Amino acid sequence: MSSRYPQSVSILDVGPRDGLQNEKQTVTTANKIALVEGLAAAGVRRIETGSFVSPKWVPQMADSADVFAGMQRQEGVIYSALTPNMKGLENAMAAGADEVAVFGAASESFSQKNINCSIRESLARFAPVMQAATDNGLRVRGYVSCVMGCPYEGDIAPQAVADVSQQLRDMGCYEISLGDTIGTGTAYQTNKMLEAVSRVLPLDAMAVHFHDTYGQALANLLIALEHGVPTIDAAIAGLGGCPYAKGASGNVATEDVLYMLNGLGIRTGIDMDKLLDATQAISDVLGRAPVSKAAQAMLAKR
Amino acid sequence: MSSRYPQSVSILDVGPRDGLQNEKQTVTTANKIALVEGLAAAGVRRIETGSFVSPKWVPQMADSADVFAGMQRQEGVIYSALTPNMKGLENAMAAGADEVAVFGAASESFSQKNINCSIRESLARFAPVMQAATDNGLRVRGYVSCVMGCPYEGDIAPQAVADVSQQLRDMGCYEISLGDTIGTGTAYQTNKMLEAVSRVLPLDAMAVHFHDTYGQALANLLIALEHGVPTIDAAIAGLGGCPYAKGASGNVATEDVLYMLNGLGIRTGIDMDKLLDATQAISDVLGRAPVSKAAQAMLAKR
């Protein structure tokens, strides 16, 4: 076992955005607000709260401004939003987002099929967003999708991930979140991918965003911890599914990650018991058990 | 990432026994036989086929002799059985089991509550079974339960695991399967436990048997692979539940383990596609999706 694990890890909960966006059910604004507030109450210090994108594309996020307006903010918590274009950025700033995020793919086919342009073009389109965000003192996070596999291309070369990561960093992103969008990555690939990316990014600019579609997320996160990656994206209750494998699971569950980190003695500042209160609440809203084995086992004992 | 991973790993599928024994539904003898044959057809070379125990205790395993009698055997496959006492051993030998297994707990309270005697007494009771098995040229496997946590005591000292492992080995068990019965173990504990056990057992006598109740099994298995443990117990479709946390999952799923091992380039001899045929078949029998994220994702694409 590695002795290089970080002493503390920052968990960014993407449940209210990446999670709920990929749930079939629509969740009311009030319940979204309760979710965000529940996460903050549990000690989560980074919450992906919404997305400012055309409601034609993503109807589930049409009320992001209302969520920002209605929620009680807690000091020290960063409430972030996805902003795919200038209009989105303006709306995010108006809503009071603390941080925004842009995205690029490590797979050319994914970029073409998903947003109908090349990786290079997609990054160029973000340039004015980056500029405006920076001018307004907003930090920008960059997401890279398909870092270990693509639904169209299959395996992705680690160097392709490093290249797009470096470009996002050069454009001004302070942190790059490396997304295993379809959850096909394994420990070996995780290691190779992180080796390549760590040659172009400083450690404190690296975050991992793993989906648990093939059940590999925690094993892969263990490899990321060995590399010293300080930030992990996860979704409470494992919210969100996988659009590329019907019925399969998406984001790794925050509870499972927290359980592992607690076991390793890695500090997160999150209180498991309070987190489970929020897990129970959103599970009641959705009318189903959380997609988190740790949460299921712990809630079964309540 | 460690470079000490073994080049090949032997997977022992415990689905037909540890799995089905802990399922609520009763499965017909014919369907059990189909399951065992499906596993063998996929290349699984060790199959825990049944248990010879009083049907009053474990009604789900009352037809183990019929399973042994009815199944088509494949050369090179070891069909094993759990034998808690002399009568069980005699029945297992009559049925033609290739290997038998006895068990002890690493937790004194678990032993008392589960089989109503101390660990020491429980091992003494197995002595005649061990002797008779050895006299008849049968290899005996030893299971140790509660190696990382006990439903009554909580955490278990690694040395307690090492002690009972050594005693089972001294009694003649050729292999000790280290069971995280309630699935509460984390990577840190796995490492400490394996450090302690590897001081008393040679590597080739060690097997790990992890439950995925808290979602930690694959991460913990990665630690076991770092230690070079050559044998992993798993259950197809994640069969079996956890009697200590209602609704929670039990055995780590063979498909999830195989997916990880394949990714690491570790050989098992198992064909994923044929394994998924067996997964689909037993899931149809049980009328529910497999408790394996990898299986769910791969079957969704069929």
Coordinates of C-alpha atoms in Angstrom, one line a residue, chain A residues 28-184:
Chain A
T28 CA -38.5 20.4 -7.9
T29 CA -36.5 23.5 -7.3
A30 CA -37.3 23.3 -3.6
N31 CA -35.9 19.7 -3.4
K32 CA -32.8 20.8 -5.3
I33 CA -32.3 23.6 -2.8
A34 CA -32.8 21.1 0.1
L35 CA -30.2 18.9 -1.5
V36 CA -27.6 21.6 -1.9
E37 CA -28.2 22.8 1.6
G38 CA -28.0 19.3 3.0
L39 CA -24.6 18.8 1.3
A40 CA -23.3 22.0 2.8
A41 CA -24.7 21.1 6.2
A42 CA -22.7 17.8 6.0
G43 CA -19.5 19.7 5.5
V44 CA -19.2 19.4 1.7
R45 CA -17.2 22.5 0.7
R46 CA -17.6 22.3 -3.1
I47 CA -21.0 21.8 -4.7
E48 CA -21.7 21.8 -8.4
T49 CA -25.1 23.5 -8.0
G50 CA -26.4 24.0 -11.5
S51 CA -25.8 24.5 -15.2
F52 CA -26.6 27.6 -17.2
V53 CA -27.4 26.1 -20.6
S54 CA -30.3 26.3 -22.9
P55 CA -33.4 24.6 -21.3
K56 CA -34.0 23.1 -24.8
W57 CA -30.8 21.0 -24.3
V58 CA -31.0 20.3 -20.6
P59 CA -34.6 20.8 -19.3
Q60 CA -33.6 19.4 -15.9
M61 CA -31.3 22.4 -15.3
A62 CA -33.8 25.1 -16.4
D63 CA -34.2 26.3 -12.8
S64 CA -30.6 26.7 -11.9
A65 CA -31.0 30.4 -11.4
D66 CA -33.8 29.7 -9.0
V67 CA -31.7 27.2 -7.0
F68 CA -29.0 29.8 -6.6
A69 CA -31.5 32.5 -5.7
G70 CA -33.4 30.3 -3.2
M71 CA -30.7 28.5 -1.4
Q72 CA -29.2 29.6 2.0
R73 CA -25.5 30.0 1.4
Q74 CA -23.0 28.7 3.9
E75 CA -19.7 30.5 4.4
G76 CA -16.7 28.7 3.0
V77 CA -18.7 26.7 0.5
I78 CA -18.0 27.1 -3.2
Y79 CA -21.2 26.8 -5.3
S80 CA -20.2 26.2 -8.9
A81 CA -22.0 26.1 -12.2
L82 CA -21.4 24.7 -15.7
T83 CA -21.3 27.4 -18.3
P84 CA -21.0 26.2 -21.9
N85 CA -21.2 29.7 -23.5
M86 CA -21.2 33.4 -22.9
K87 CA -24.9 33.6 -22.2
G88 CA -24.5 30.8 -19.7
L89 CA -21.6 32.7 -18.0
E90 CA -23.6 35.9 -17.8
N91 CA -26.5 34.0 -16.2
A92 CA -24.1 32.2 -13.8
M93 CA -22.6 35.5 -12.7
A94 CA -26.0 37.1 -12.3
A95 CA -27.0 34.1 -10.2
G96 CA -23.9 34.5 -8.0
A97 CA -22.0 31.3 -8.9
D98 CA -18.6 31.2 -7.1
E99 CA -16.9 29.3 -9.8
V100 CA -17.7 28.2 -13.3
A101 CA -16.7 25.3 -15.5
V102 CA -16.1 24.6 -19.1
F103 CA -15.5 21.3 -20.8
G104 CA -13.6 19.5 -23.5
A105 CA -13.3 15.9 -24.6
A106 CA -10.3 13.8 -24.9
S107 CA -12.0 11.9 -27.7
E108 CA -12.4 13.5 -31.2
S109 CA -15.4 11.4 -32.0
F110 CA -17.1 12.2 -28.8
S111 CA -16.6 15.9 -29.3
Q112 CA -18.0 15.6 -32.9
K113 CA -21.0 13.6 -31.9
N114 CA -21.7 15.4 -28.6
I115 CA -21.2 19.0 -29.5
N116 CA -20.8 18.8 -33.3
C117 CA -17.3 20.3 -33.5
S118 CA -13.7 19.2 -33.1
I119 CA -11.9 19.3 -29.7
R120 CA -9.9 22.3 -31.0
E121 CA -13.0 24.2 -32.1
S122 CA -14.7 23.4 -28.8
L123 CA -11.9 24.9 -26.8
A124 CA -11.7 28.0 -29.1
R125 CA -15.4 28.6 -28.4
F126 CA -14.7 28.7 -24.7
A127 CA -12.0 31.4 -25.1
P128 CA -14.3 34.4 -24.7
V129 CA -16.0 32.7 -21.7
M130 CA -12.6 32.1 -20.1
Q131 CA -11.7 35.7 -20.7
A132 CA -14.9 37.2 -19.4
A133 CA -14.8 34.9 -16.3
T134 CA -11.2 35.8 -15.5
D135 CA -12.0 39.5 -16.0
N136 CA -14.7 39.2 -13.4
G137 CA -12.5 37.4 -11.0
L138 CA -14.2 34.0 -11.4
R139 CA -12.2 30.9 -11.2
V140 CA -12.8 28.4 -14.1
R141 CA -12.6 24.7 -13.8
G142 CA -12.1 22.6 -16.9
Y143 CA -13.7 19.2 -17.4
V144 CA -12.1 16.6 -19.7
S145 CA -14.5 13.9 -20.7
C146 CA -13.7 10.4 -22.0
V147 CA -10.3 10.2 -20.3
M148 CA -10.2 6.4 -20.3
G149 CA -12.8 5.4 -22.8
C150 CA -15.2 6.7 -25.4
P151 CA -18.5 5.2 -26.4
Y152 CA -17.5 5.7 -30.1
E153 CA -13.7 5.2 -30.1
G154 CA -13.1 2.8 -27.2
D155 CA -9.8 3.3 -25.4
I156 CA -8.3 6.8 -25.3
A157 CA -4.6 7.4 -25.5
P158 CA -3.3 8.9 -22.2
Q159 CA -1.4 11.5 -24.3
A160 CA -4.7 12.8 -25.8
V161 CA -5.9 13.4 -22.2
A162 CA -2.7 15.2 -21.3
D163 CA -2.9 17.4 -24.4
V164 CA -6.5 18.7 -23.8
S165 CA -5.7 19.1 -20.1
Q166 CA -2.8 21.2 -20.9
Q167 CA -4.8 23.3 -23.4
L168 CA -7.5 24.0 -20.8
R169 CA -4.8 24.9 -18.3
D170 CA -3.1 27.2 -20.8
M171 CA -6.5 28.9 -21.5
G172 CA -6.7 29.7 -17.8
C173 CA -8.5 26.8 -16.0
Y174 CA -7.0 26.5 -12.5
E175 CA -8.1 22.9 -12.1
I176 CA -8.8 20.1 -14.6
S177 CA -11.3 17.4 -13.7
L178 CA -10.5 14.2 -15.5
G179 CA -13.7 12.4 -16.3
D180 CA -14.1 8.7 -17.0
T181 CA -17.4 9.5 -18.6
I182 CA -18.5 5.9 -19.4
G183 CA -16.8 4.3 -16.4
T184 CA -14.9 1.7 -18.4

